[in-house]
Amino acid sequence: MSVAHTVVTLLAAAMAGYSGTVVLTRADWIVKALTDYGVPRSWWNLLGAAKIAGAVGLLAGLFLPYVGLAAGIGLVLYFTGAAVTVARARWYSHIPFPLIYAAPVVAALALT
């Protein structure tokens, strides 16, 4: 395991964990965005928990590589789905946001 992999994985976990926490705490700006994108309110807790679980999985992956791989793949799929959701809502200027969160996850997977 390299220093670069550890640093990028910690960054990816911090970003995913923050993103999940924001959803679970219902920050005003994320509530507006999720509503504008048409994401059902009943999904919000599950989506926030999925991001936090992915963050924890990335951290566990520093010691259990297969767990980190599974978490990384799950987060990449999650953020890809988020970009598709934003595109379907026709908020094209917001598409970069989920991709910014996906980027360090992809980098962590590449450094594995």
mmCIF file of C-alpha atoms in Angstrom:
data_model
loop_
_atom_site.group_PDB
_atom_site.id
_atom_site.type_symbol
_atom_site.label_atom_id
_atom_site.label_comp_id
_atom_site.label_asym_id
_atom_site.label_seq_id
_atom_site.Cartn_x
_atom_site.Cartn_y
_atom_site.Cartn_z
ATOM 1 C CA MET A 1 0.000 0.000 0.000
ATOM 2 C CA SER A 2 1.446 3.332 -1.037
ATOM 3 C CA VAL A 3 1.223 6.673 0.680
ATOM 4 C CA ALA A 4 -0.632 8.055 -2.352
ATOM 5 C CA HIS A 5 -3.255 5.311 -2.113
ATOM 6 C CA THR A 6 -3.771 5.967 1.585
ATOM 7 C CA VAL A 7 -4.081 9.734 1.159
ATOM 8 C CA VAL A 8 -6.467 9.480 -1.802
ATOM 9 C CA THR A 9 -8.563 6.850 -0.020
ATOM 10 C CA LEU A 10 -8.819 9.044 3.085
ATOM 11 C CA LEU A 11 -9.881 11.983 0.896
ATOM 12 C CA ALA A 12 -12.471 9.859 -0.925
ATOM 13 C CA ALA A 13 -13.857 8.533 2.370
ATOM 14 C CA ALA A 14 -14.026 12.040 3.858
ATOM 15 C CA MET A 15 -15.861 13.399 0.823
ATOM 16 C CA ALA A 16 -18.334 10.501 0.656
ATOM 17 C CA GLY A 17 -18.903 10.672 4.415
ATOM 18 C CA TYR A 18 -19.518 14.407 4.258
ATOM 19 C CA SER A 19 -21.906 13.965 1.344
ATOM 20 C CA GLY A 20 -23.874 11.314 3.229
ATOM 21 C CA THR A 21 -23.964 13.370 6.413
ATOM 22 C CA VAL A 22 -25.311 16.394 4.552
ATOM 23 C CA VAL A 23 -28.183 14.295 3.209
ATOM 24 C CA LEU A 24 -28.981 12.757 6.600
ATOM 25 C CA THR A 25 -28.902 16.121 8.397
ATOM 26 C CA ARG A 26 -31.111 17.672 5.704
ATOM 27 C CA ALA A 27 -28.960 20.708 4.938
ATOM 28 C CA ASP A 28 -31.115 23.305 3.208
ATOM 29 C CA TRP A 29 -29.094 23.349 0.002
ATOM 30 C CA ILE A 30 -29.192 19.574 -0.449
ATOM 31 C CA VAL A 31 -32.921 19.408 0.323
ATOM 32 C CA LYS A 32 -33.542 21.959 -2.429
ATOM 33 C CA ALA A 33 -31.315 20.118 -4.874
ATOM 34 C CA LEU A 34 -32.822 16.680 -4.198
ATOM 35 C CA THR A 35 -36.306 18.138 -4.520
ATOM 36 C CA ASP A 36 -35.392 19.881 -7.778
ATOM 37 C CA TYR A 37 -33.945 16.632 -9.161
ATOM 38 C CA GLY A 38 -37.129 14.754 -8.286
ATOM 39 C CA VAL A 39 -35.555 12.345 -5.794
ATOM 40 C CA PRO A 40 -38.338 10.957 -3.581
ATOM 41 C CA ARG A 41 -38.025 12.053 0.040
ATOM 42 C CA SER A 42 -38.484 8.430 1.151
ATOM 43 C CA TRP A 43 -35.108 7.586 -0.451
ATOM 44 C CA TRP A 44 -33.052 10.266 1.285
ATOM 45 C CA ASN A 45 -32.133 8.296 4.415
ATOM 46 C CA LEU A 46 -31.120 5.276 2.351
ATOM 47 C CA LEU A 47 -29.036 7.398 -0.010
ATOM 48 C CA GLY A 48 -27.249 9.159 2.848
ATOM 49 C CA ALA A 49 -26.624 5.864 4.625
ATOM 50 C CA ALA A 50 -25.274 4.310 1.418
ATOM 51 C CA LYS A 51 -22.701 7.082 1.057
ATOM 52 C CA ILE A 52 -21.643 6.775 4.688
ATOM 53 C CA ALA A 53 -21.405 2.985 4.351
ATOM 54 C CA GLY A 54 -19.247 3.481 1.269
ATOM 55 C CA ALA A 55 -16.978 5.832 3.201
ATOM 56 C CA VAL A 56 -16.619 3.323 6.021
ATOM 57 C CA GLY A 57 -15.961 0.579 3.451
ATOM 58 C CA LEU A 58 -13.187 2.625 1.863
ATOM 59 C CA LEU A 59 -11.557 3.070 5.267
ATOM 60 C CA ALA A 60 -11.904 -0.638 6.007
ATOM 61 C CA GLY A 61 -10.347 -1.273 2.608
ATOM 62 C CA LEU A 62 -7.065 0.091 3.893
ATOM 63 C CA PHE A 63 -6.871 -3.117 5.931
ATOM 64 C CA LEU A 64 -9.189 -5.428 3.963
ATOM 65 C CA PRO A 65 -8.582 -4.700 0.269
ATOM 66 C CA TYR A 66 -11.640 -6.558 -1.048
ATOM 67 C CA VAL A 67 -13.934 -4.538 1.201
ATOM 68 C CA GLY A 68 -12.397 -1.331 -0.131
ATOM 69 C CA LEU A 69 -12.782 -2.553 -3.692
ATOM 70 C CA ALA A 70 -16.453 -3.357 -3.163
ATOM 71 C CA ALA A 71 -17.070 -0.018 -1.439
ATOM 72 C CA GLY A 72 -15.272 1.863 -4.187
ATOM 73 C CA ILE A 73 -17.255 0.158 -6.926
ATOM 74 C CA GLY A 74 -20.472 0.846 -5.023
ATOM 75 C CA LEU A 75 -19.630 4.533 -4.632
ATOM 76 C CA VAL A 76 -18.678 4.900 -8.298
ATOM 77 C CA LEU A 77 -22.017 3.359 -9.254
ATOM 78 C CA TYR A 78 -23.794 5.602 -6.754
ATOM 79 C CA PHE A 79 -22.238 8.817 -8.059
ATOM 80 C CA THR A 80 -22.755 7.732 -11.668
ATOM 81 C CA GLY A 81 -26.424 7.241 -10.844
ATOM 82 C CA ALA A 82 -26.469 10.668 -9.221
ATOM 83 C CA ALA A 83 -25.052 12.241 -12.396
ATOM 84 C CA VAL A 84 -27.714 10.459 -14.457
ATOM 85 C CA THR A 85 -30.422 11.676 -12.072
ATOM 86 C CA VAL A 86 -29.190 15.255 -12.408
ATOM 87 C CA ALA A 87 -29.099 14.935 -16.203
ATOM 88 C CA ARG A 88 -32.616 13.481 -16.302
ATOM 89 C CA ALA A 89 -33.807 16.467 -14.269
ATOM 90 C CA ARG A 90 -32.186 18.681 -16.940
ATOM 91 C CA TRP A 91 -29.920 20.457 -14.436
ATOM 92 C CA TYR A 92 -26.929 20.086 -16.735
ATOM 93 C CA SER A 93 -24.865 22.692 -14.913
ATOM 94 C CA HIS A 94 -25.007 20.477 -11.788
ATOM 95 C CA ILE A 95 -23.650 17.311 -13.445
ATOM 96 C CA PRO A 96 -20.051 18.045 -12.354
ATOM 97 C CA PHE A 97 -20.960 17.875 -8.647
ATOM 98 C CA PRO A 98 -21.472 14.101 -8.325
ATOM 99 C CA LEU A 99 -18.491 13.569 -10.623
ATOM 100 C CA ILE A 100 -16.302 15.634 -8.295
ATOM 101 C CA TYR A 101 -17.242 13.260 -5.466
ATOM 102 C CA ALA A 102 -16.615 10.232 -7.695
ATOM 103 C CA ALA A 103 -13.155 11.376 -8.830
ATOM 104 C CA PRO A 104 -11.188 10.537 -5.657
ATOM 105 C CA VAL A 105 -13.000 7.204 -5.397
ATOM 106 C CA VAL A 106 -11.925 6.342 -8.948
ATOM 107 C CA ALA A 107 -8.386 7.474 -8.118
ATOM 108 C CA ALA A 108 -8.340 5.301 -4.987
ATOM 109 C CA LEU A 109 -9.482 2.307 -7.038
ATOM 110 C CA ALA A 110 -6.829 3.021 -9.653
ATOM 111 C CA LEU A 111 -4.118 3.148 -6.991
ATOM 112 C CA THR A 112 -5.206 -0.149 -5.453
#
